[in-house]
Amino acid sequence: MKIKKADFVKSAVYEKDYPEQLDKMEKILNNSTKLLEELEEILNKLDEDSKNYNELVKYYYSKNWAKDKEDFEKDLLPDVEAAGVLTEDSIYDMMTYSSGLAIQMLELATKMLKR
């Protein structure tokens, strides 16, 4: 049986007017597509930066970081005015933030896959 547009418009599936429903769905499609594209771009950037991130974490746990921190606190690095990287909280907080976002991404991915 061929469904005519008039039959489709009168379908009980749609409580709203046909053009309004299509317009709404078109906006949802466009917005969702845009968000997914933005997410893909950010995920690619994070993946590309993972080597740098890992290098920073390795540095944080190294003897070099402890030595640099000590030298900075003793004013033995006169050319370095600010070194947020030498505060214990800055790198640790970033690592915690990263872990929290990773958990959020896993939860969202699970929700998306269960749709």
Short mmCIF file of N, CA and C in Angstrom, two decimals:
data_model
loop_
_atom_site.label_atom_id
_atom_site.label_comp_id
_atom_site.label_asym_id
_atom_site.label_seq_id
_atom_site.Cartn_x
_atom_site.Cartn_y
_atom_site.Cartn_z
N MET A 1 0.85 -1.19 0.00
CA MET A 1 0.00 0.00 0.00
C MET A 1 0.89 1.24 0.00
N LYS A 2 0.64 2.14 -0.90
CA LYS A 2 1.40 3.37 -0.99
C LYS A 2 0.78 4.41 -0.05
N ILE A 3 1.65 5.03 0.75
CA ILE A 3 1.17 6.07 1.68
C ILE A 3 1.28 7.42 1.01
N LYS A 4 0.17 8.11 0.98
CA LYS A 4 0.15 9.44 0.41
C LYS A 4 0.50 10.45 1.50
N LYS A 5 1.05 11.59 1.06
CA LYS A 5 1.44 12.64 2.00
C LYS A 5 0.26 13.02 2.90
N ALA A 6 -0.91 13.11 2.37
CA ALA A 6 -2.09 13.49 3.15
C ALA A 6 -2.34 12.47 4.26
N ASP A 7 -2.15 11.17 3.95
CA ASP A 7 -2.32 10.13 4.97
C ASP A 7 -1.26 10.27 6.06
N PHE A 8 -0.05 10.60 5.64
CA PHE A 8 1.07 10.73 6.56
C PHE A 8 0.82 11.89 7.52
N VAL A 9 0.33 13.01 6.99
CA VAL A 9 0.06 14.19 7.80
C VAL A 9 -1.00 13.89 8.85
N LYS A 10 -1.98 13.09 8.48
CA LYS A 10 -3.08 12.80 9.38
C LYS A 10 -2.75 11.65 10.34
N SER A 11 -1.58 11.08 10.21
CA SER A 11 -1.20 9.94 11.04
C SER A 11 -1.24 10.30 12.51
N ALA A 12 -1.59 9.35 13.31
CA ALA A 12 -1.66 9.56 14.75
C ALA A 12 -0.26 9.72 15.36
N VAL A 13 0.76 9.40 14.62
CA VAL A 13 2.13 9.54 15.11
C VAL A 13 2.45 11.00 15.41
N TYR A 14 1.94 11.89 14.59
CA TYR A 14 2.22 13.31 14.74
C TYR A 14 1.03 14.02 15.35
N GLU A 15 1.30 14.65 16.48
CA GLU A 15 0.26 15.45 17.10
C GLU A 15 0.31 16.88 16.58
N LYS A 16 1.48 17.25 16.04
CA LYS A 16 1.66 18.60 15.52
C LYS A 16 1.46 18.61 14.02
N ASP A 17 1.44 19.80 13.51
CA ASP A 17 1.33 20.00 12.07
C ASP A 17 2.57 19.43 11.38
N TYR A 18 2.37 18.81 10.25
CA TYR A 18 3.44 18.15 9.49
C TYR A 18 4.65 19.05 9.24
N PRO A 19 4.52 20.24 8.70
CA PRO A 19 5.69 21.09 8.43
C PRO A 19 6.44 21.46 9.72
N GLU A 20 5.74 21.70 10.80
CA GLU A 20 6.39 22.03 12.07
C GLU A 20 7.22 20.86 12.57
N GLN A 21 6.69 19.66 12.43
CA GLN A 21 7.41 18.46 12.88
C GLN A 21 8.68 18.28 12.05
N LEU A 22 8.58 18.43 10.75
CA LEU A 22 9.76 18.30 9.88
C LEU A 22 10.80 19.37 10.20
N ASP A 23 10.34 20.58 10.41
CA ASP A 23 11.25 21.67 10.73
C ASP A 23 11.99 21.38 12.04
N LYS A 24 11.27 20.91 13.01
CA LYS A 24 11.87 20.58 14.30
C LYS A 24 12.91 19.46 14.14
N MET A 25 12.56 18.41 13.42
CA MET A 25 13.47 17.28 13.23
C MET A 25 14.69 17.67 12.42
N GLU A 26 14.49 18.56 11.43
CA GLU A 26 15.61 19.06 10.63
C GLU A 26 16.59 19.82 11.51
N LYS A 27 16.07 20.64 12.41
CA LYS A 27 16.92 21.40 13.33
C LYS A 27 17.67 20.46 14.28
N ILE A 28 17.01 19.44 14.76
CA ILE A 28 17.66 18.46 15.63
C ILE A 28 18.77 17.73 14.89
N LEU A 29 18.48 17.31 13.65
CA LEU A 29 19.47 16.63 12.83
C LEU A 29 20.70 17.52 12.61
N ASN A 30 20.47 18.77 12.22
CA ASN A 30 21.57 19.68 11.96
C ASN A 30 22.39 19.95 13.22
N ASN A 31 21.73 20.17 14.33
CA ASN A 31 22.42 20.45 15.59
C ASN A 31 23.21 19.23 16.05
N SER A 32 22.61 18.06 16.00
CA SER A 32 23.29 16.83 16.42
C SER A 32 24.51 16.55 15.55
N THR A 33 24.35 16.74 14.25
CA THR A 33 25.47 16.53 13.33
C THR A 33 26.61 17.49 13.64
N LYS A 34 26.28 18.74 13.88
CA LYS A 34 27.29 19.76 14.21
C LYS A 34 28.02 19.39 15.50
N LEU A 35 27.28 18.99 16.51
CA LEU A 35 27.89 18.60 17.78
C LEU A 35 28.82 17.40 17.64
N LEU A 36 28.40 16.42 16.86
CA LEU A 36 29.24 15.24 16.64
C LEU A 36 30.52 15.62 15.89
N GLU A 37 30.41 16.51 14.93
CA GLU A 37 31.59 16.97 14.19
C GLU A 37 32.56 17.71 15.12
N GLU A 38 32.01 18.55 16.01
CA GLU A 38 32.84 19.27 16.97
C GLU A 38 33.51 18.30 17.94
N LEU A 39 32.76 17.30 18.38
CA LEU A 39 33.31 16.29 19.28
C LEU A 39 34.45 15.53 18.60
N GLU A 40 34.24 15.16 17.34
CA GLU A 40 35.28 14.44 16.61
C GLU A 40 36.55 15.28 16.51
N GLU A 41 36.38 16.58 16.27
CA GLU A 41 37.53 17.48 16.16
C GLU A 41 38.30 17.54 17.49
N ILE A 42 37.58 17.67 18.58
CA ILE A 42 38.22 17.73 19.91
C ILE A 42 38.88 16.40 20.24
N LEU A 43 38.21 15.29 19.96
CA LEU A 43 38.81 13.97 20.23
C LEU A 43 40.10 13.78 19.43
N ASN A 44 40.10 14.23 18.18
CA ASN A 44 41.31 14.14 17.36
C ASN A 44 42.43 14.99 17.96
N LYS A 45 42.10 16.19 18.42
CA LYS A 45 43.11 17.06 19.04
C LYS A 45 43.67 16.42 20.32
N LEU A 46 42.80 15.84 21.12
CA LEU A 46 43.25 15.17 22.34
C LEU A 46 44.16 14.00 22.02
N ASP A 47 43.78 13.24 21.01
CA ASP A 47 44.58 12.10 20.60
C ASP A 47 45.96 12.55 20.11
N GLU A 48 45.98 13.60 19.31
CA GLU A 48 47.24 14.14 18.81
C GLU A 48 48.11 14.67 19.94
N ASP A 49 47.50 15.19 20.99
CA ASP A 49 48.24 15.78 22.10
C ASP A 49 48.61 14.77 23.18
N SER A 50 48.17 13.54 23.05
CA SER A 50 48.39 12.55 24.12
C SER A 50 49.87 12.32 24.42
N LYS A 51 50.71 12.42 23.41
CA LYS A 51 52.15 12.26 23.63
C LYS A 51 52.66 13.38 24.55
N ASN A 52 52.22 14.61 24.31
CA ASN A 52 52.60 15.73 25.17
C ASN A 52 52.07 15.56 26.58
N TYR A 53 50.82 15.15 26.69
CA TYR A 53 50.20 14.92 27.99
C TYR A 53 51.00 13.87 28.77
N ASN A 54 51.31 12.78 28.12
CA ASN A 54 52.08 11.71 28.77
C ASN A 54 53.47 12.19 29.19
N GLU A 55 54.07 13.02 28.37
CA GLU A 55 55.39 13.58 28.71
C GLU A 55 55.29 14.45 29.96
N LEU A 56 54.26 15.25 30.07
CA LEU A 56 54.06 16.10 31.24
C LEU A 56 53.86 15.27 32.51
N VAL A 57 53.04 14.24 32.42
CA VAL A 57 52.79 13.37 33.57
C VAL A 57 54.08 12.66 33.99
N LYS A 58 54.82 12.18 33.03
CA LYS A 58 56.10 11.53 33.32
C LYS A 58 57.04 12.51 34.01
N TYR A 59 57.11 13.73 33.51
CA TYR A 59 57.94 14.78 34.12
C TYR A 59 57.50 15.04 35.56
N TYR A 60 56.19 15.11 35.78
CA TYR A 60 55.65 15.39 37.12
C TYR A 60 56.12 14.37 38.15
N TYR A 61 56.23 13.13 37.74
CA TYR A 61 56.64 12.07 38.66
C TYR A 61 58.16 11.83 38.65
N SER A 62 58.89 12.66 37.93
CA SER A 62 60.33 12.44 37.82
C SER A 62 61.12 13.22 38.87
N LYS A 63 62.37 12.84 39.00
CA LYS A 63 63.30 13.57 39.87
C LYS A 63 63.58 14.95 39.30
N ASN A 64 63.50 15.08 37.99
CA ASN A 64 63.73 16.38 37.36
C ASN A 64 62.72 17.41 37.83
N TRP A 65 61.45 17.00 37.93
CA TRP A 65 60.42 17.93 38.39
C TRP A 65 60.72 18.37 39.81
N ALA A 66 61.06 17.43 40.67
CA ALA A 66 61.38 17.76 42.07
C ALA A 66 62.57 18.71 42.14
N LYS A 67 63.58 18.47 41.34
CA LYS A 67 64.77 19.33 41.32
C LYS A 67 64.41 20.71 40.78
N ASP A 68 63.63 20.77 39.70
CA ASP A 68 63.22 22.06 39.14
C ASP A 68 62.39 22.85 40.15
N LYS A 69 61.52 22.17 40.85
CA LYS A 69 60.67 22.82 41.86
C LYS A 69 61.54 23.40 42.98
N GLU A 70 62.46 22.60 43.44
CA GLU A 70 63.36 23.04 44.51
C GLU A 70 64.19 24.25 44.05
N ASP A 71 64.75 24.17 42.87
CA ASP A 71 65.55 25.28 42.33
C ASP A 71 64.71 26.54 42.17
N PHE A 72 63.48 26.39 41.71
CA PHE A 72 62.59 27.54 41.54
C PHE A 72 62.28 28.19 42.88
N GLU A 73 62.00 27.36 43.88
CA GLU A 73 61.67 27.89 45.21
C GLU A 73 62.88 28.58 45.87
N LYS A 74 64.07 28.17 45.49
CA LYS A 74 65.30 28.79 46.03
C LYS A 74 65.78 29.95 45.16
N ASP A 75 64.96 30.35 44.20
CA ASP A 75 65.30 31.44 43.27
C ASP A 75 66.58 31.18 42.49
N LEU A 76 66.81 29.94 42.15
CA LEU A 76 67.98 29.57 41.36
C LEU A 76 67.69 29.60 39.87
N LEU A 77 66.47 29.96 39.52
CA LEU A 77 66.07 30.07 38.11
C LEU A 77 65.61 31.51 37.86
N PRO A 78 66.56 32.46 37.81
CA PRO A 78 66.20 33.88 37.73
C PRO A 78 65.41 34.28 36.48
N ASP A 79 65.56 33.53 35.40
CA ASP A 79 64.85 33.88 34.16
C ASP A 79 63.41 33.36 34.14
N VAL A 80 63.05 32.59 35.13
CA VAL A 80 61.70 32.01 35.20
C VAL A 80 60.89 32.78 36.23
N GLU A 81 59.92 33.57 35.75
CA GLU A 81 59.11 34.38 36.66
C GLU A 81 57.93 33.61 37.22
N ALA A 82 57.33 32.78 36.39
CA ALA A 82 56.17 32.01 36.82
C ALA A 82 56.31 30.60 36.27
N ALA A 83 55.98 29.64 37.10
CA ALA A 83 56.07 28.24 36.67
C ALA A 83 54.94 27.45 37.31
N GLY A 84 53.75 27.60 36.75
CA GLY A 84 52.60 26.85 37.24
C GLY A 84 52.84 25.35 37.19
N VAL A 85 53.68 24.93 36.27
CA VAL A 85 53.98 23.51 36.11
C VAL A 85 54.73 22.97 37.34
N LEU A 86 55.31 23.88 38.14
CA LEU A 86 56.05 23.44 39.32
C LEU A 86 55.21 23.46 40.60
N THR A 87 53.96 23.83 40.47
CA THR A 87 53.08 23.70 41.63
C THR A 87 52.50 22.30 41.62
N GLU A 88 52.41 21.71 42.79
CA GLU A 88 51.91 20.34 42.86
C GLU A 88 50.46 20.24 42.38
N ASP A 89 49.68 21.25 42.66
CA ASP A 89 48.26 21.19 42.34
C ASP A 89 47.95 21.31 40.86
N SER A 90 48.70 22.10 40.12
CA SER A 90 48.31 22.37 38.73
C SER A 90 48.31 21.11 37.87
N ILE A 91 49.38 20.35 37.91
CA ILE A 91 49.43 19.14 37.09
C ILE A 91 48.49 18.07 37.64
N TYR A 92 48.48 17.90 38.96
CA TYR A 92 47.61 16.90 39.57
C TYR A 92 46.14 17.21 39.27
N ASP A 93 45.77 18.47 39.40
CA ASP A 93 44.38 18.86 39.12
C ASP A 93 44.02 18.60 37.65
N MET A 94 44.97 18.87 36.74
CA MET A 94 44.72 18.60 35.33
C MET A 94 44.54 17.10 35.10
N MET A 95 45.35 16.28 35.77
CA MET A 95 45.24 14.83 35.62
C MET A 95 43.89 14.34 36.16
N THR A 96 43.47 14.88 37.29
CA THR A 96 42.18 14.51 37.87
C THR A 96 41.03 14.94 36.96
N TYR A 97 41.15 16.14 36.42
CA TYR A 97 40.15 16.66 35.49
C TYR A 97 40.07 15.77 34.25
N SER A 98 41.22 15.38 33.74
CA SER A 98 41.28 14.50 32.57
C SER A 98 40.61 13.16 32.86
N SER A 99 40.89 12.60 34.02
CA SER A 99 40.27 11.31 34.40
C SER A 99 38.75 11.45 34.51
N GLY A 100 38.31 12.54 35.11
CA GLY A 100 36.87 12.78 35.24
C GLY A 100 36.20 12.91 33.88
N LEU A 101 36.85 13.61 32.96
CA LEU A 101 36.30 13.74 31.61
C LEU A 101 36.29 12.41 30.88
N ALA A 102 37.32 11.60 31.11
CA ALA A 102 37.37 10.28 30.47
C ALA A 102 36.19 9.42 30.96
N ILE A 103 35.90 9.50 32.24
CA ILE A 103 34.76 8.75 32.79
C ILE A 103 33.46 9.28 32.18
N GLN A 104 33.34 10.60 32.08
CA GLN A 104 32.15 11.20 31.47
C GLN A 104 32.00 10.75 30.02
N MET A 105 33.12 10.69 29.28
CA MET A 105 33.06 10.24 27.89
C MET A 105 32.62 8.78 27.80
N LEU A 106 33.13 7.94 28.71
CA LEU A 106 32.71 6.54 28.72
C LEU A 106 31.21 6.40 29.01
N GLU A 107 30.74 7.17 29.98
CA GLU A 107 29.31 7.12 30.31
C GLU A 107 28.46 7.59 29.14
N LEU A 108 28.89 8.67 28.49
CA LEU A 108 28.14 9.17 27.34
C LEU A 108 28.20 8.18 26.18
N ALA A 109 29.38 7.60 25.95
CA ALA A 109 29.52 6.61 24.87
C ALA A 109 28.60 5.42 25.13
N THR A 110 28.54 4.97 26.37
CA THR A 110 27.67 3.84 26.72
C THR A 110 26.21 4.20 26.45
N LYS A 111 25.83 5.41 26.86
CA LYS A 111 24.45 5.87 26.64
C LYS A 111 24.15 5.95 25.15
N MET A 112 25.11 6.45 24.36
CA MET A 112 24.90 6.57 22.92
C MET A 112 24.77 5.21 22.26
N LEU A 113 25.56 4.24 22.71
CA LEU A 113 25.51 2.91 22.13
C LEU A 113 24.25 2.14 22.50
N LYS A 114 23.65 2.49 23.63
CA LYS A 114 22.44 1.81 24.08
C LYS A 114 21.17 2.37 23.44
N ARG A 115 21.28 3.45 22.68
CA ARG A 115 20.09 4.06 22.07
C ARG A 115 19.42 3.10 21.11
#
